[in-house]
Amino acid sequence: MNIAFIGLGNMGGKMAQNLLKAGLTVYGFDLSEVTIQHFTEAGGIVCDSPQAAAQHADVVISMLPAAKHVKEVYLGENGVLSVLKAGSLCIDSSTIDPQTIKDIAAVGAEKGIKICDAPVSGGTIGAQAGTLTFMVGSDDAVFEQAKTVLQHMGKNIVHCGDVGAGQIAKICNNLILGISMAAVAEGMALGAKLGIDPQALAGVVNSSSGRCWSSEVCNPWPDISANAPAGRGYTDGFATQLMLKDLGLAIEAAGQVKQPILLGGLVQQMYQQLCLQGNAHLDFSSIIQQYLPPQAE
Amino acid sequence: MNIAFIGLGNMGGKMAQNLLKAGLTVYGFDLSEVTIQHFTEAGGIVCDSPQAAAQHADVVISMLPAAKHVKEVYLGENGVLSVLKAGSLCIDSSTIDPQTIKDIAAVGAEKGIKICDAPVSGGTIGAQAGTLTFMVGSDDAVFEQAKTVLQHMGKNIVHCGDVGAGQIAKICNNLILGISMAAVAEGMALGAKLGIDPQALAGVVNSSSGRCWSSEVCNPWPDISANAPAGRGYTDGFATQLMLKDLGLAIEAAGQVKQPILLGGLVQQMYQQLCLQGNAHLDFSSIIQQYLPPQAE
Amino acid sequence: MNIAFIGLGNMGGKMAQNLLKAGLTVYGFDLSEVTIQHFTEAGGIVCDSPQAAAQHADVVISMLPAAKHVKEVYLGENGVLSVLKAGSLCIDSSTIDPQTIKDIAAVGAEKGIKICDAPVSGGTIGAQAGTLTFMVGSDDAVFEQAKTVLQHMGKNIVHCGDVGAGQIAKICNNLILGISMAAVAEGMALGAKLGIDPQALAGVVNSSSGRCWSSEVCNPWPDISANAPAGRGYTDGFATQLMLKDLGLAIEAAGQVKQPILLGGLVQQMYQQLCLQGNAHLDFSSIIQQYLPPQAE
Amino acid sequence: MNIAFIGLGNMGGKMAQNLLKAGLTVYGFDLSEVTIQHFTEAGGIVCDSPQAAAQHADVVISMLPAAKHVKEVYLGENGVLSVLKAGSLCIDSSTIDPQTIKDIAAVGAEKGIKICDAPVSGGTIGAQAGTLTFMVGSDDAVFEQAKTVLQHMGKNIVHCGDVGAGQIAKICNNLILGISMAAVAEGMALGAKLGIDPQALAGVVNSSSGRCWSSEVCNPWPDISANAPAGRGYTDGFATQLMLKDLGLAIEAAGQVKQPILLGGLVQQMYQQLCLQGNAHLDFSSIIQQYLPPQAE
């Protein structure tokens, strides 16, 4: 099985390496010289356009920053859909709005090309370790086929529904995540100010109805959750600017279907405010700093 | 050991019955004829004032609606602190602001009376079954003594810190809870509108970073969580007006220590808006109705 | 002077009629048969494409629903910039994000075509009466030239700064407007519930520091402001869905420059919620209904 | 006519001096030595309790920090209502919740004592200059009587309705004010970041539908409004902590009547966050700093 991998950045590069380790042939494309070099060293075959990579491929995987790149790669003047054979499979693992991938899948369907969305969670650490979760949107047959490839890059391949459902699941999950992280930040900072020991408070919350991933696994108060970004200056986590991007997708998608998300609309701006204060690259749990007095230098 | 139990309402009445079942002697006081009758039938001894009940008691337990009642019962002109012997123990299980119980404990300390806060979670079902969680604020010795009584009414007795820490833990937990429930409501309603199957969405969220008590145990979308209020018209749950009260305590306590809680300030008003629309007595997960189009009658 | 007018809808059609009344020759284009008929009856010359209209014109005016239409009309494969002579003037009166018009102006500059943004306020009533306010973004010379045309359609032609500044002024104004209307709704509904006469309350607010356009001219409580939509069932005003669109532009523009707007992010969702309840076509002051108990039918 | 003036602080002291200047006899009480000295120097007669002051008085005026002080002064064990003659008049100019003054008025009515609320706007500058606005809650006859006294301290005496209506008017006005100031801060900061000249933006807003007291008279962007706090480092204005207090009263009053105020609930916390960052004593228009990048020192 030949793979074309479009987008070899922080996430895509590590994912492609796991395919190479599994013995697959991978034709790759990226605009960055550095990422191409890593890819070549790992045994990948570099191509000078998405189309060139796709010409050799049975399966195309894309991992791109935003919907406009995905549209360009699949539907653009020299897009991969114009060279793929009927029966080929395309898996887009970018995080984008659900409508875009539905539109691309409709074009693919006319050509007999199968297309699914499969955004991921697990970050660069999961990408490297091959332990990503994939949220897949497609029919059953395409899901089974995609799974045979995705299993080399992740350990949790979830079928969410038809095309677009993977994106929907991801943005809804991250909407809840972005809000609940801010909620935990408010609760922990309030408790500490009121005088309870943060460790004791977290203990109560985590055995009670306030418990959530943000309180248990990634508590924003330092040294509550083992190995959480809060314990290392909020580095090496899920960057605030990426949370901001995902909340932006939630708001965009909500707007398309005329659905209100009040807390979502507010917290996106709160993360934007956090970026303004210099935390764009820090883990989004650093939002707790909005609830603490300014640090003396 | 003789107990005085002040406040025999929905919660207190059931808690007192568990003490009676355990063979303790309980002197009780309440303003309501109906609750007194239930208490008498269960074997309790009715008194005509908190003071009268306290005169017979080694331990006073109170379960009252608000801080003003607690203040009146303990510090009022005929309050129980004026009749209790040095060495007595008072346990207040009401949900009130932390400062009030600290103030009462300070008065108690001058008289050699031990006072702790022990608010509960678990609702009327837990009160009846004797499976409440108690969040206790006191020093170690008082905690051990209180535990011997509380174990007849709950199965989870958590030491949160010094006097007031029980209240702090409860209001911080419920602050996080109130926000995360609204977050799950937004996420579930958005997903459904975008076309994903709510069951599939909940499956992804609950195995991912959006998971929380509100998504797993009490999902606001009907028939996701087994036995959740959403499956029975939002009845028999944690009433919206009680969530409103607890968020009010969080905001009051936050104001006392000059601590901001942005999402808390907003969601309190969202639950108030929900009450305005007739949901005061429904489970607070009914907040999802704010995100759905109005029902045709 | 020959004018090409692209977009002859509710606003554009009325604006074009004022140009015709002023004796100018107007070549027009629109996709709708109905609007074209009105335009013809008023003396306009119908063309079958934007390009066809532009070929006859010294000045192009556009009044379109969204940025994608504006881009298509100016920069599309058969866009007007490809047929206009150097020295021509384009005035876009659509309400769109500032960046789009800056991009178009940059393309125009290469061809020697002058381009300015001139979004309006005043609604369909102002469009008909020729009393619109135009917020113009351009250099001084272009502003003076644009003014000679705009004066036939409006009475208030404001120079806001360079290209894009008209859009910036409009979205910032409407951001403040959308929030302050909701603020007045909260204040009026609260006062009424607390028992003050709404007329008396409005009197105090309007002579004090709470006064604003929304309290004085368009008070959401019925029969406070003369001729306001609140007095006629919130009809014939600035539709909630248009406020929603403008707040969406503010959020999009804010995101582009990484600027937080917390209240903006929230109120957009509040207006979206209002639309969900059936008020999309009612004046945005109907947001006060979110603060009133549901009406019995 | 003899006046008793209770509370001679920043506001009350200056107000009492205007009564003395008008030739009235004023008996005063305050806990602070410093304020008493100023009062004596101005010709006032110091008393050692509110009651002592009231014993000489036909009219009692109070200007106190919070409801608990007002309750104590009027209804406390040695409160003024227990010594005043029937037919006396009490004017409370403190800013407190409406319910408290209604409760006090009810007690007064039983004794034939007339009581009205008359909170002020205009700040310490208006207090000194005798140009305050009084918002009076009372029946018509009491209003006319109160006016004869209040006219010595203010130039704008507004009758808002029955007892409590003065407080209602004030808190509703300040609710709208607190929100619209934050709205203007968001709009001005967004416009500046997008590149429009703040002066030009303010010009558009102030001649359009975004105009409000906060944009015209007290614009948070420096040097837009003449003499506004923004032009002098946000000093000598309406302190953020006072806005915080007034928003707290709005939220408390709203809770009492079960009325939601979503934006109110949020902005109170935003002003609390501003206090956390050291702006408690600066003018509340300094909320614009929340929308600007942190200053390098």
JSON list of N, CA and C in Angstrom, two decimals, chain C residues 25-47:
[
{"chain": "C", "resi": 25, "resn": "THR", "atom": "N", "xyz": [-26.69, 59.00, -14.77]},
{"chain": "C", "resi": 25, "resn": "THR", "atom": "CA", "xyz": [-26.93, 57.78, -15.54]},
{"chain": "C", "resi": 25, "resn": "THR", "atom": "C", "xyz": [-26.41, 56.59, -14.74]},
{"chain": "C", "resi": 26, "resn": "VAL", "atom": "N", "xyz": [-27.29, 55.61, -14.52]},
{"chain": "C", "resi": 26, "resn": "VAL", "atom": "CA", "xyz": [-26.89, 54.49, -13.68]},
{"chain": "C", "resi": 26, "resn": "VAL", "atom": "C", "xyz": [-27.10, 53.16, -14.41]},
{"chain": "C", "resi": 27, "resn": "TYR", "atom": "N", "xyz": [-26.01, 52.43, -14.59]},
{"chain": "C", "resi": 27, "resn": "TYR", "atom": "CA", "xyz": [-26.04, 51.07, -15.12]},
{"chain": "C", "resi": 27, "resn": "TYR", "atom": "C", "xyz": [-26.06, 50.11, -13.93]},
{"chain": "C", "resi": 28, "resn": "GLY", "atom": "N", "xyz": [-27.03, 49.20, -13.90]},
{"chain": "C", "resi": 28, "resn": "GLY", "atom": "CA", "xyz": [-27.15, 48.38, -12.70]},
{"chain": "C", "resi": 28, "resn": "GLY", "atom": "C", "xyz": [-27.10, 46.91, -12.96]},
{"chain": "C", "resi": 29, "resn": "PHE", "atom": "N", "xyz": [-26.70, 46.17, -11.91]},
{"chain": "C", "resi": 29, "resn": "PHE", "atom": "CA", "xyz": [-26.73, 44.70, -11.99]},
{"chain": "C", "resi": 29, "resn": "PHE", "atom": "C", "xyz": [-27.22, 44.13, -10.67]},
{"chain": "C", "resi": 30, "resn": "ASP", "atom": "N", "xyz": [-28.07, 43.11, -10.78]},
{"chain": "C", "resi": 30, "resn": "ASP", "atom": "CA", "xyz": [-28.49, 42.33, -9.61]},
{"chain": "C", "resi": 30, "resn": "ASP", "atom": "C", "xyz": [-28.97, 40.98, -10.11]},
{"chain": "C", "resi": 31, "resn": "LEU", "atom": "N", "xyz": [-28.94, 39.99, -9.23]},
{"chain": "C", "resi": 31, "resn": "LEU", "atom": "CA", "xyz": [-29.37, 38.65, -9.63]},
{"chain": "C", "resi": 31, "resn": "LEU", "atom": "C", "xyz": [-30.88, 38.50, -9.57]},
{"chain": "C", "resi": 32, "resn": "SER", "atom": "N", "xyz": [-31.55, 39.40, -8.82]},
{"chain": "C", "resi": 32, "resn": "SER", "atom": "CA", "xyz": [-32.99, 39.23, -8.60]},
{"chain": "C", "resi": 32, "resn": "SER", "atom": "C", "xyz": [-33.81, 39.95, -9.66]},
{"chain": "C", "resi": 33, "resn": "GLU", "atom": "N", "xyz": [-34.75, 39.23, -10.25]},
{"chain": "C", "resi": 33, "resn": "GLU", "atom": "CA", "xyz": [-35.63, 39.80, -11.26]},
{"chain": "C", "resi": 33, "resn": "GLU", "atom": "C", "xyz": [-36.44, 40.98, -10.70]},
{"chain": "C", "resi": 34, "resn": "VAL", "atom": "N", "xyz": [-36.93, 40.80, -9.49]},
{"chain": "C", "resi": 34, "resn": "VAL", "atom": "CA", "xyz": [-37.81, 41.81, -8.90]},
{"chain": "C", "resi": 34, "resn": "VAL", "atom": "C", "xyz": [-37.09, 43.14, -8.72]},
{"chain": "C", "resi": 35, "resn": "THR", "atom": "N", "xyz": [-35.90, 43.07, -8.15]},
{"chain": "C", "resi": 35, "resn": "THR", "atom": "CA", "xyz": [-35.17, 44.32, -7.91]},
{"chain": "C", "resi": 35, "resn": "THR", "atom": "C", "xyz": [-34.81, 44.98, -9.23]},
{"chain": "C", "resi": 36, "resn": "ILE", "atom": "N", "xyz": [-34.49, 44.18, -10.22]},
{"chain": "C", "resi": 36, "resn": "ILE", "atom": "CA", "xyz": [-34.15, 44.74, -11.53]},
{"chain": "C", "resi": 36, "resn": "ILE", "atom": "C", "xyz": [-35.33, 45.50, -12.12]},
{"chain": "C", "resi": 37, "resn": "GLN", "atom": "N", "xyz": [-36.52, 44.95, -11.92]},
{"chain": "C", "resi": 37, "resn": "GLN", "atom": "CA", "xyz": [-37.71, 45.60, -12.46]},
{"chain": "C", "resi": 37, "resn": "GLN", "atom": "C", "xyz": [-37.93, 46.99, -11.82]},
{"chain": "C", "resi": 38, "resn": "HIS", "atom": "N", "xyz": [-37.79, 47.02, -10.47]},
{"chain": "C", "resi": 38, "resn": "HIS", "atom": "CA", "xyz": [-37.92, 48.32, -9.79]},
{"chain": "C", "resi": 38, "resn": "HIS", "atom": "C", "xyz": [-36.91, 49.33, -10.35]},
{"chain": "C", "resi": 39, "resn": "PHE", "atom": "N", "xyz": [-35.70, 48.82, -10.56]},
{"chain": "C", "resi": 39, "resn": "PHE", "atom": "CA", "xyz": [-34.61, 49.68, -11.04]},
{"chain": "C", "resi": 39, "resn": "PHE", "atom": "C", "xyz": [-34.92, 50.22, -12.43]},
{"chain": "C", "resi": 40, "resn": "THR", "atom": "N", "xyz": [-35.41, 49.35, -13.28]},
{"chain": "C", "resi": 40, "resn": "THR", "atom": "CA", "xyz": [-35.75, 49.77, -14.65]},
{"chain": "C", "resi": 40, "resn": "THR", "atom": "C", "xyz": [-36.85, 50.82, -14.63]},
{"chain": "C", "resi": 41, "resn": "GLU", "atom": "N", "xyz": [-37.88, 50.55, -13.82]},
{"chain": "C", "resi": 41, "resn": "GLU", "atom": "CA", "xyz": [-38.99, 51.51, -13.73]},
{"chain": "C", "resi": 41, "resn": "GLU", "atom": "C", "xyz": [-38.53, 52.89, -13.28]},
{"chain": "C", "resi": 42, "resn": "ALA", "atom": "N", "xyz": [-37.47, 52.90, -12.46]},
{"chain": "C", "resi": 42, "resn": "ALA", "atom": "CA", "xyz": [-36.98, 54.18, -11.96]},
{"chain": "C", "resi": 42, "resn": "ALA", "atom": "C", "xyz": [-36.07, 54.87, -12.97]},
{"chain": "C", "resi": 43, "resn": "GLY", "atom": "N", "xyz": [-35.79, 54.21, -14.10]},
{"chain": "C", "resi": 43, "resn": "GLY", "atom": "CA", "xyz": [-34.98, 54.85, -15.12]},
{"chain": "C", "resi": 43, "resn": "GLY", "atom": "C", "xyz": [-33.57, 54.31, -15.25]},
{"chain": "C", "resi": 44, "resn": "GLY", "atom": "N", "xyz": [-33.27, 53.24, -14.51]},
{"chain": "C", "resi": 44, "resn": "GLY", "atom": "CA", "xyz": [-31.93, 52.66, -14.59]},
{"chain": "C", "resi": 44, "resn": "GLY", "atom": "C", "xyz": [-31.76, 51.78, -15.82]},
{"chain": "C", "resi": 45, "resn": "ILE", "atom": "N", "xyz": [-30.51, 51.57, -16.20]},
{"chain": "C", "resi": 45, "resn": "ILE", "atom": "CA", "xyz": [-30.20, 50.72, -17.36]},
{"chain": "C", "resi": 45, "resn": "ILE", "atom": "C", "xyz": [-29.66, 49.39, -16.84]},
{"chain": "C", "resi": 46, "resn": "VAL", "atom": "N", "xyz": [-30.35, 48.32, -17.15]},
{"chain": "C", "resi": 46, "resn": "VAL", "atom": "CA", "xyz": [-29.97, 47.02, -16.63]},
{"chain": "C", "resi": 46, "resn": "VAL", "atom": "C", "xyz": [-28.86, 46.40, -17.45]},
{"chain": "C", "resi": 47, "resn": "CYS", "atom": "N", "xyz": [-27.90, 45.80, -16.74]},
{"chain": "C", "resi": 47, "resn": "CYS", "atom": "CA", "xyz": [-26.82, 45.07, -17.42]},
{"chain": "C", "resi": 47, "resn": "CYS", "atom": "C", "xyz": [-26.84, 43.63, -16.93]}
]
